[in-house]
Amino acid sequence: MALAVKGLEGIVAAETKSSFIDGEKGILEYVGIAIDDLARNSTFEETVFLLWNNRLPNKAELDEFTGMLRDRYELPPGMEQRLVALPTSAQPMHVLRTMVSALSMHDLEPNKVDLPSARRKALNILGHVPTLIAYFDRYRRGLPLVHPRKDLSFAANFLYMLNGKEPTPAMVRAFDICMILHADHGLNNSTFTARVIISTLSDMYSAITGAIGSLRGPLHGGANEEVMEMLGEIEKLAKEQGKDAMEVIEPYIMDRLKRKERIMGFGHRVYKTIDPRATFLKTFSKQIAADTGNLKLYEMSSKIEQIMAREVGSKGIYPNVDFYSATTYHSIGLKLDLFTPMFAMSRVSGWAAHCLEQLADNRLFRPAAAYIGPHAVAYAPIEKR
Ligand code: ACO
């Protein structure tokens, strides 16, 4: 049997109503609604309802859904002690993967996969994830934990728990938009992982835990951290050479491209034009960067984008969502190693939406491998090897 396509590129492996992507035209829709429209007008809570129900909620439905989510901001008893027993040197994505897995032990019926149970578990995970991330970050910084506030939205409550003070409305809006933009994205690697796991009729906790493991990789969700590292490297280089950062961008990028190195935050398996999420974030990150005194970082990003368009635009390599989310998160004041957990915090909604779809019409994923090894090899006893 021959290998159809390496990396399953372009292979249709599932049906979904959650998100539609046209990589050539740069279109992304959630349940038919343009991502731009949602980012401008919606909230993360409403977007999650949309993904889990395939329609927008009315006011009463949204209030009920939001209330149920807020009821899950507090961690189950015992989780806090487990969290503060972790090494402070642990990386947040590893902490998140471990603690989401641990949540299953606080569920009296962890294995139930009927749709109402699966939805409840999804809501548990979505409600608890911000608290897990904020608590761990404060614990490792030696700060007292700040308990969640049910009167705050998903975005506002997270920033409040993280920083110990209420965020400004501009910060909340910026963060909420990032949550909306990252919520779902077709059958990407981590979503596929979640669907593969749930297709065995394993549980929601296992599916989301596996998806977090997938998202951590630098070719997937880990890229936004590396974008910020790259901007930091450019600034450091400029300092060493006694130059302005803007002057060293061109030689830095050209040197990396010459060495066939990838520039993080560029390129996408699906988009062969600018990622529509990046288009929106670009404008937005400029505004938030200006408001927070980080305009220089935005200008550096913009220059990198111009050089990349000139050098590799013809190959269909353009900024992806990670490129401008890096400066946005930095401007909001998030530490570097929290960038990918932010992605995960939002994407729990998309992973769960796909798990619910998979469970509603399940067939076990079990592809085939093209065997390329030898045949009829005689078994050699150990003393003869
Ligand atoms: N910088 C420079 N060149 C690139 C980049 C990049 N970031 N990405 C792809 N290319 C080049 C490749 O070198 C290749 O060139 P060649 O044809 O001359 O050999 C060509 O573009 C096609 O590359 P592929 O590897 O075939 O593209 P693929 O679809 O496998 O890659 C991927 C997609 C993995 C995202 C890649 O673009 C990449 O590594 N980007 C950097 C990491 C990143 O930003 N990831 C985040 C993705 S978005 C997300 O997960 C939310």
Short mmCIF file of C-alpha atoms and ligand atoms in Angstrom, two decimals:
data_model
loop_
_atom_site.label_atom_id
_atom_site.label_comp_id
_atom_site.label_asym_id
_atom_site.label_seq_id
_atom_site.Cartn_x
_atom_site.Cartn_y
_atom_site.Cartn_z
CA MET A 1 0.00 0.00 0.00
CA ALA A 2 1.42 3.39 -0.98
CA LEU A 3 1.52 6.41 1.31
CA ALA A 4 -1.32 8.72 0.18
CA VAL A 5 -0.05 12.06 1.48
CA LYS A 6 2.65 12.68 4.05
CA GLY A 7 1.20 14.49 7.08
CA LEU A 8 -2.37 13.78 5.85
CA GLU A 9 -2.33 17.14 4.03
CA GLY A 10 -5.68 17.78 2.35
CA ILE A 11 -7.15 14.44 3.47
CA VAL A 12 -10.75 14.81 4.65
CA ALA A 13 -11.02 12.77 7.86
CA ALA A 14 -14.19 14.10 9.52
CA GLU A 15 -17.30 16.22 9.00
CA THR A 16 -17.78 19.39 11.04
CA LYS A 17 -20.21 22.27 11.40
CA SER A 18 -17.90 24.18 13.74
CA SER A 19 -15.53 26.02 11.47
CA PHE A 20 -14.99 26.52 7.76
CA ILE A 21 -11.65 27.50 6.29
CA ASP A 22 -10.81 28.59 2.75
CA GLY A 23 -7.03 28.72 2.76
CA GLU A 24 -6.74 30.24 -0.71
CA LYS A 25 -9.14 33.12 -0.06
CA GLY A 26 -8.23 33.56 3.61
CA ILE A 27 -11.70 32.88 5.00
CA LEU A 28 -12.49 31.50 8.46
CA GLU A 29 -16.06 31.12 9.70
CA TYR A 30 -17.46 29.63 12.90
CA VAL A 31 -20.80 27.97 12.07
CA GLY A 32 -20.98 30.16 8.98
CA ILE A 33 -20.23 33.48 10.71
CA ALA A 34 -17.09 35.33 9.56
CA ILE A 35 -14.41 35.40 12.23
CA ASP A 36 -14.05 39.15 11.76
CA ASP A 37 -17.75 39.64 12.57
CA LEU A 38 -17.43 37.56 15.73
CA ALA A 39 -14.25 39.30 16.84
CA ARG A 40 -15.89 42.72 16.39
CA ASN A 41 -19.28 41.97 17.90
CA SER A 42 -19.28 38.82 20.01
CA THR A 43 -17.83 37.62 23.32
CA PHE A 44 -15.91 34.44 24.03
CA GLU A 45 -18.81 32.99 26.04
CA GLU A 46 -21.22 33.57 23.15
CA THR A 47 -18.71 32.07 20.72
CA VAL A 48 -18.42 28.92 22.82
CA PHE A 49 -22.21 28.58 22.89
CA LEU A 50 -22.19 28.97 19.10
CA LEU A 51 -19.59 26.23 18.67
CA TRP A 52 -21.31 23.81 21.03
CA ASN A 53 -24.84 24.41 19.72
CA ASN A 54 -24.29 25.44 16.10
CA ARG A 55 -26.28 28.64 16.62
CA LEU A 56 -26.03 31.91 18.54
CA PRO A 57 -27.84 32.00 21.90
CA ASN A 58 -30.69 34.33 22.81
CA LYS A 59 -30.21 36.50 25.91
CA ALA A 60 -31.71 33.98 28.37
CA GLU A 61 -29.67 31.10 26.93
CA LEU A 62 -26.47 33.13 27.07
CA ASP A 63 -27.13 34.15 30.67
CA GLU A 64 -27.77 30.54 31.65
CA PHE A 65 -24.67 29.28 29.84
CA THR A 66 -22.49 32.03 31.32
CA GLY A 67 -23.83 31.26 34.80
CA MET A 68 -23.00 27.56 34.43
CA LEU A 69 -19.48 28.43 33.26
CA ARG A 70 -18.93 30.83 36.17
CA ASP A 71 -20.11 28.14 38.60
CA ARG A 72 -17.06 26.20 37.45
CA TYR A 73 -14.43 28.91 37.96
CA GLU A 74 -13.57 27.49 41.43
CA LEU A 75 -11.49 24.29 41.37
CA PRO A 76 -12.80 21.07 42.94
CA PRO A 77 -11.56 20.57 46.53
CA GLY A 78 -8.07 19.07 46.54
CA MET A 79 -6.97 20.46 43.17
CA GLU A 80 -5.40 23.56 44.72
CA GLN A 81 -3.26 21.45 47.07
CA ARG A 82 -2.23 19.25 44.15
CA LEU A 83 -1.24 22.32 42.14
CA VAL A 84 0.88 23.88 44.86
CA ALA A 85 2.74 20.59 45.28
CA LEU A 86 4.17 20.91 41.75
CA PRO A 87 7.74 22.12 41.21
CA THR A 88 7.78 25.89 40.63
CA SER A 89 10.18 25.25 37.75
CA ALA A 90 7.53 23.28 35.83
CA GLN A 91 6.47 24.69 32.47
CA PRO A 92 2.85 25.88 32.32
CA MET A 93 1.86 23.69 29.35
CA HIS A 94 3.10 20.60 31.15
CA VAL A 95 1.24 21.76 34.26
CA LEU A 96 -1.93 22.32 32.27
CA ARG A 97 -1.76 18.92 30.58
CA THR A 98 -1.21 17.19 33.93
CA MET A 99 -3.88 19.12 35.82
CA VAL A 100 -6.59 18.72 33.17
CA SER A 101 -5.90 15.01 33.33
CA ALA A 102 -6.16 15.20 37.14
CA LEU A 103 -9.60 16.86 36.90
CA SER A 104 -11.00 13.51 35.78
CA MET A 105 -10.33 12.14 39.28
CA HIS A 106 -12.76 14.69 40.72
CA ASP A 107 -15.53 13.60 38.37
CA LEU A 108 -17.68 10.86 39.89
CA GLU A 109 -18.56 9.57 36.41
CA PRO A 110 -15.45 10.37 34.37
CA ASN A 111 -16.08 7.78 31.66
CA LYS A 112 -19.60 8.81 30.65
CA VAL A 113 -19.68 9.89 27.00
CA ASP A 114 -23.40 10.37 26.40
CA LEU A 115 -23.82 13.87 24.97
CA PRO A 116 -25.23 15.65 28.07
CA SER A 117 -22.42 14.17 30.22
CA ALA A 118 -19.78 15.04 27.64
CA ARG A 119 -21.06 18.66 27.53
CA ARG A 120 -20.92 18.89 31.32
CA LYS A 121 -17.34 17.64 31.32
CA ALA A 122 -16.42 20.12 28.59
CA LEU A 123 -17.90 22.93 30.69
CA ASN A 124 -15.96 21.68 33.75
CA ILE A 125 -12.68 21.80 31.85
CA LEU A 126 -13.36 25.18 30.24
CA GLY A 127 -14.36 26.70 33.59
CA HIS A 128 -11.36 25.28 35.48
CA VAL A 129 -8.56 25.85 32.96
CA PRO A 130 -8.15 29.64 33.55
CA THR A 131 -8.01 29.05 37.30
CA LEU A 132 -5.39 26.32 36.90
CA ILE A 133 -3.18 28.57 34.78
CA ALA A 134 -3.56 31.69 36.94
CA TYR A 135 -3.04 29.77 40.20
CA PHE A 136 0.09 28.06 38.93
CA ASP A 137 1.57 31.31 37.68
CA ARG A 138 1.00 33.07 41.01
CA TYR A 139 2.24 30.07 42.98
CA ARG A 140 5.51 29.91 41.02
CA ARG A 141 5.99 33.65 41.52
CA GLY A 142 5.54 33.18 45.27
CA LEU A 143 2.35 35.27 45.30
CA PRO A 144 -0.87 34.43 47.17
CA LEU A 145 -3.52 32.78 45.00
CA VAL A 146 -6.36 35.03 43.92
CA HIS A 147 -9.68 33.22 43.88
CA PRO A 148 -12.02 33.62 40.90
CA ARG A 149 -14.85 36.13 40.86
CA LYS A 150 -18.17 34.95 39.49
CA ASP A 151 -19.24 38.50 38.67
CA LEU A 152 -16.51 38.73 36.01
CA SER A 153 -16.49 37.45 32.44
CA PHE A 154 -14.21 34.59 31.37
CA ALA A 155 -11.58 37.05 30.07
CA ALA A 156 -11.85 39.56 32.94
CA ASN A 157 -11.80 36.87 35.62
CA PHE A 158 -8.66 35.27 34.21
CA LEU A 159 -6.72 38.56 34.10
CA TYR A 160 -7.98 39.39 37.60
CA MET A 161 -6.81 36.03 39.00
CA LEU A 162 -3.46 36.38 37.27
CA ASN A 163 -2.64 39.95 38.27
CA GLY A 164 -4.61 40.32 41.50
CA LYS A 165 -6.35 43.44 40.27
CA GLU A 166 -9.23 44.14 37.94
CA PRO A 167 -8.05 44.60 34.36
CA THR A 168 -8.97 47.69 32.33
CA PRO A 169 -11.87 47.33 29.86
CA ALA A 170 -9.35 47.68 26.96
CA MET A 171 -7.30 44.73 28.30
CA VAL A 172 -10.42 42.62 28.75
CA ARG A 173 -11.58 43.37 25.22
CA ALA A 174 -8.13 42.57 23.75
CA PHE A 175 -7.96 39.32 25.64
CA ASP A 176 -11.54 38.35 24.84
CA ILE A 177 -10.83 38.90 21.13
CA CYS A 178 -7.75 36.67 21.31
CA MET A 179 -9.93 34.00 22.95
CA ILE A 180 -12.53 34.30 20.14
CA LEU A 181 -9.90 34.13 17.37
CA HIS A 182 -8.25 31.00 18.77
CA ALA A 183 -11.42 29.06 19.61
CA ASP A 184 -11.63 26.71 16.64
CA HIS A 185 -9.82 25.99 13.41
CA GLY A 186 -11.02 22.98 11.48
CA LEU A 187 -9.23 19.68 11.79
CA ASN A 188 -5.89 21.04 13.00
CA ASN A 189 -3.42 18.71 14.69
CA SER A 190 -4.67 19.09 18.28
CA THR A 191 -8.34 18.93 17.28
CA PHE A 192 -7.65 15.81 15.26
CA THR A 193 -5.88 14.39 18.31
CA ALA A 194 -8.94 15.10 20.48
CA ARG A 195 -11.28 13.50 17.94
CA VAL A 196 -9.04 10.44 17.58
CA ILE A 197 -9.03 9.93 21.36
CA ILE A 198 -12.76 10.45 21.87
CA SER A 199 -13.48 8.13 18.91
CA THR A 200 -12.37 5.21 21.08
CA LEU A 201 -15.21 6.28 23.45
CA SER A 202 -12.52 7.34 25.88
CA ASP A 203 -13.48 10.37 28.01
CA MET A 204 -13.48 14.15 27.49
CA TYR A 205 -10.62 14.63 29.99
CA SER A 206 -8.38 12.23 28.06
CA ALA A 207 -9.28 13.86 24.74
CA ILE A 208 -8.50 17.39 25.96
CA THR A 209 -5.33 16.22 27.75
CA GLY A 210 -4.06 14.67 24.50
CA ALA A 211 -4.96 17.81 22.57
CA ILE A 212 -2.95 19.97 24.99
CA GLY A 213 0.05 17.70 24.38
CA SER A 214 -0.32 18.22 20.65
CA LEU A 215 -0.79 21.98 20.88
CA ARG A 216 2.43 22.40 22.86
CA GLY A 217 4.62 21.58 19.85
CA PRO A 218 6.47 24.51 18.21
CA LEU A 219 5.01 23.67 14.80
CA HIS A 220 1.54 24.19 16.23
CA GLY A 221 0.58 26.34 19.24
CA GLY A 222 4.10 26.82 20.55
CA ALA A 223 5.00 29.23 17.75
CA ASN A 224 3.72 32.42 19.43
CA GLU A 225 6.29 32.06 22.22
CA GLU A 226 9.00 31.71 19.63
CA VAL A 227 7.83 34.86 17.83
CA MET A 228 8.39 36.85 21.01
CA GLU A 229 11.76 35.17 21.54
CA MET A 230 12.75 36.19 18.01
CA LEU A 231 11.78 39.83 18.68
CA GLY A 232 13.83 39.67 21.89
CA GLU A 233 16.82 38.23 20.00
CA ILE A 234 16.62 41.06 17.46
CA GLU A 235 16.57 43.66 20.26
CA LYS A 236 19.54 41.99 21.95
CA LEU A 237 21.50 41.88 18.71
CA ALA A 238 20.82 45.57 18.07
CA LYS A 239 22.03 46.43 21.56
CA GLU A 240 25.25 44.45 21.05
CA GLN A 241 25.88 46.22 17.77
CA GLY A 242 24.94 49.65 19.16
CA LYS A 243 22.17 49.97 16.57
CA ASP A 244 18.43 50.47 16.53
CA ALA A 245 16.42 47.22 16.38
CA MET A 246 14.80 48.32 13.10
CA GLU A 247 18.24 48.39 11.45
CA VAL A 248 19.15 44.80 12.27
CA ILE A 249 15.85 43.19 11.23
CA GLU A 250 16.72 42.88 7.55
CA PRO A 251 20.12 41.16 8.04
CA TYR A 252 18.70 38.98 10.84
CA ILE A 253 15.79 37.65 8.76
CA MET A 254 17.86 37.27 5.60
CA ASP A 255 20.52 35.35 7.51
CA ARG A 256 17.95 32.93 8.94
CA LEU A 257 16.28 32.41 5.57
CA LYS A 258 19.68 31.78 3.97
CA ARG A 259 20.30 29.11 6.58
CA LYS A 260 16.89 27.59 5.65
CA GLU A 261 15.56 28.34 9.11
CA ARG A 262 11.85 28.90 9.61
CA ILE A 263 10.60 32.24 10.79
CA MET A 264 8.08 31.52 13.53
CA GLY A 265 4.61 32.99 13.09
CA PHE A 266 4.74 32.54 9.31
CA GLY A 267 3.30 29.85 7.12
CA HIS A 268 0.34 27.59 7.59
CA ARG A 269 -0.60 24.16 6.34
CA VAL A 270 -3.98 25.49 5.18
CA TYR A 271 -3.62 29.23 4.47
CA LYS A 272 -1.70 30.14 1.38
CA THR A 273 -2.54 33.80 1.92
CA ILE A 274 -2.65 35.90 5.10
CA ASP A 275 -4.43 34.10 7.93
CA PRO A 276 -7.73 36.04 8.46
CA ARG A 277 -7.14 35.95 12.21
CA ALA A 278 -3.78 37.64 11.67
CA THR A 279 -5.43 40.37 9.55
CA PHE A 280 -7.70 41.32 12.43
CA LEU A 281 -5.02 40.92 15.10
CA LYS A 282 -2.60 43.09 13.16
CA THR A 283 -4.83 46.17 13.45
CA PHE A 284 -5.76 45.29 16.97
CA SER A 285 -2.23 44.61 18.17
CA LYS A 286 -1.14 48.02 16.83
CA GLN A 287 -3.79 49.72 18.94
CA ILE A 288 -3.08 47.77 22.12
CA ALA A 289 0.69 48.14 21.61
CA ALA A 290 0.28 51.92 21.26
CA ASP A 291 -1.93 52.06 24.38
CA THR A 292 0.63 50.14 26.45
CA GLY A 293 3.86 51.71 25.17
CA ASN A 294 4.88 48.71 23.04
CA LEU A 295 4.57 50.33 19.62
CA LYS A 296 8.20 49.49 18.81
CA LEU A 297 7.43 45.76 18.95
CA TYR A 298 4.51 46.26 16.58
CA GLU A 299 6.72 48.22 14.17
CA MET A 300 9.36 45.49 14.27
CA SER A 301 6.69 42.85 13.53
CA SER A 302 5.37 44.91 10.65
CA LYS A 303 8.87 45.19 9.14
CA ILE A 304 9.42 41.43 9.44
CA GLU A 305 6.11 40.92 7.65
CA GLN A 306 7.24 43.16 4.76
CA ILE A 307 10.55 41.33 4.36
CA MET A 308 8.84 37.92 4.49
CA ALA A 309 6.26 39.01 1.87
CA ARG A 310 9.09 40.04 -0.43
CA GLU A 311 11.20 36.92 0.16
CA VAL A 312 8.75 34.03 0.58
CA GLY A 313 5.30 35.49 -0.20
CA SER A 314 5.41 33.75 -3.60
CA LYS A 315 5.52 30.39 -1.75
CA GLY A 316 2.30 31.30 0.06
CA ILE A 317 4.10 32.02 3.34
CA TYR A 318 2.32 34.81 5.22
CA PRO A 319 1.74 35.68 8.89
CA ASN A 320 -0.39 33.22 10.83
CA VAL A 321 -2.45 33.88 13.98
CA ASP A 322 0.59 33.42 16.20
CA PHE A 323 2.55 36.28 14.68
CA TYR A 324 0.45 39.19 15.94
CA SER A 325 -1.01 37.38 18.96
CA ALA A 326 2.54 37.35 20.36
CA THR A 327 2.76 41.17 20.52
CA THR A 328 -0.84 41.39 21.72
CA TYR A 329 -0.23 39.02 24.64
CA HIS A 330 3.03 40.78 25.46
CA SER A 331 1.26 44.15 25.49
CA ILE A 332 -1.40 42.76 27.84
CA GLY A 333 1.48 41.85 30.17
CA LEU A 334 1.45 38.06 29.82
CA LYS A 335 4.69 36.22 30.39
CA LEU A 336 6.18 34.34 27.47
CA ASP A 337 5.50 30.82 28.67
CA LEU A 338 1.82 31.67 29.20
CA PHE A 339 1.24 32.37 25.49
CA THR A 340 0.59 28.76 24.50
CA PRO A 341 -1.57 28.10 27.60
CA MET A 342 -3.68 31.10 26.45
CA PHE A 343 -4.15 29.36 23.13
CA ALA A 344 -5.13 26.15 24.93
CA MET A 345 -7.53 28.01 27.24
CA SER A 346 -9.48 29.22 24.23
CA ARG A 347 -9.11 26.10 22.10
CA VAL A 348 -10.65 23.87 24.81
CA SER A 349 -13.92 25.18 23.34
CA GLY A 350 -13.09 24.02 19.81
CA TRP A 351 -11.69 20.68 20.96
CA ALA A 352 -14.86 20.04 22.94
CA ALA A 353 -17.09 21.11 20.01
CA HIS A 354 -15.35 18.55 17.80
CA CYS A 355 -15.55 15.84 20.47
CA LEU A 356 -19.30 16.45 20.75
CA GLU A 357 -19.62 16.16 16.95
CA GLN A 358 -17.54 13.00 16.96
CA LEU A 359 -19.63 11.42 19.72
CA ALA A 360 -22.87 12.34 17.95
CA ASP A 361 -21.86 10.26 14.92
CA ASN A 362 -18.89 8.20 15.98
CA ARG A 363 -16.70 5.85 14.02
CA LEU A 364 -13.36 4.77 15.48
CA PHE A 365 -10.38 6.40 13.74
CA ARG A 366 -8.08 3.66 12.59
CA PRO A 367 -6.03 4.58 9.50
CA ALA A 368 -3.49 2.29 7.90
CA ALA A 369 0.28 2.63 7.64
CA ALA A 370 2.28 1.88 4.49
CA TYR A 371 4.74 -0.77 5.66
CA ILE A 372 8.23 -0.01 4.34
CA GLY A 373 10.25 -2.53 6.35
CA PRO A 374 11.64 -5.93 5.28
CA HIS A 375 9.72 -9.23 5.12
CA ALA A 376 10.50 -12.85 5.98
CA VAL A 377 13.47 -11.96 8.20
CA ALA A 378 14.83 -14.99 10.05
CA TYR A 379 14.77 -14.63 13.84
CA ALA A 380 18.35 -14.45 15.15
CA PRO A 381 18.94 -15.80 18.68
CA ILE A 382 20.40 -13.12 21.01
CA GLU A 383 23.90 -14.70 21.17
CA LYS A 384 24.17 -14.47 17.37
CA ARG A 385 23.29 -10.73 17.02
N1 ACO B 1 9.65 30.53 7.37
C1 ACO B 1 10.35 30.38 6.23
N2 ACO B 1 10.02 29.50 5.26
C2 ACO B 1 8.95 28.74 5.45
C3 ACO B 1 8.18 28.84 6.63
C4 ACO B 1 8.56 29.78 7.60
N3 ACO B 1 7.88 29.94 8.73
N4 ACO B 1 7.19 27.95 6.57
C5 ACO B 1 7.30 27.29 5.42
N5 ACO B 1 8.38 27.78 4.73
C6 ACO B 1 8.86 27.33 3.42
C7 ACO B 1 9.48 25.96 3.51
O1 ACO B 1 10.85 26.03 3.82
C8 ACO B 1 9.18 25.40 2.15
O2 ACO B 1 10.11 25.98 1.24
P1 ACO B 1 10.73 25.11 0.02
O3 ACO B 1 9.52 24.70 -0.79
O4 ACO B 1 11.64 26.05 -0.67
O5 ACO B 1 11.41 23.93 0.66
C9 ACO B 1 7.81 25.98 1.81
O6 ACO B 1 7.71 27.18 2.57
C10 ACO B 1 6.65 25.04 2.14
O7 ACO B 1 6.83 24.56 3.47
P2 ACO B 1 6.19 23.24 4.06
O8 ACO B 1 7.06 22.73 5.16
O9 ACO B 1 5.81 22.29 2.97
O10 ACO B 1 4.84 23.79 4.67
P3 ACO B 1 3.95 23.03 5.75
O11 ACO B 1 2.55 23.18 5.28
O12 ACO B 1 4.41 21.67 6.07
O13 ACO B 1 4.25 23.93 7.03
C11 ACO B 1 4.09 25.04 9.05
C12 ACO B 1 3.35 24.58 7.80
C13 ACO B 1 4.55 23.79 9.84
C14 ACO B 1 3.13 25.83 9.92
C15 ACO B 1 5.32 25.88 8.64
O14 ACO B 1 4.92 26.98 7.85
C16 ACO B 1 6.14 26.36 9.83
O15 ACO B 1 7.00 25.62 10.31
N6 ACO B 1 5.91 27.63 10.29
C17 ACO B 1 6.58 28.15 11.44
C18 ACO B 1 5.90 27.66 12.72
C19 ACO B 1 4.59 28.34 12.97
O16 ACO B 1 4.45 29.56 12.87
N7 ACO B 1 3.59 27.53 13.36
C20 ACO B 1 2.25 28.01 13.72
C21 ACO B 1 1.24 27.50 12.74
S1 ACO B 1 -0.32 28.22 13.01
C22 ACO B 1 -0.91 27.42 14.35
O17 ACO B 1 -0.61 26.32 14.70
C23 ACO B 1 -1.88 28.18 15.10
#
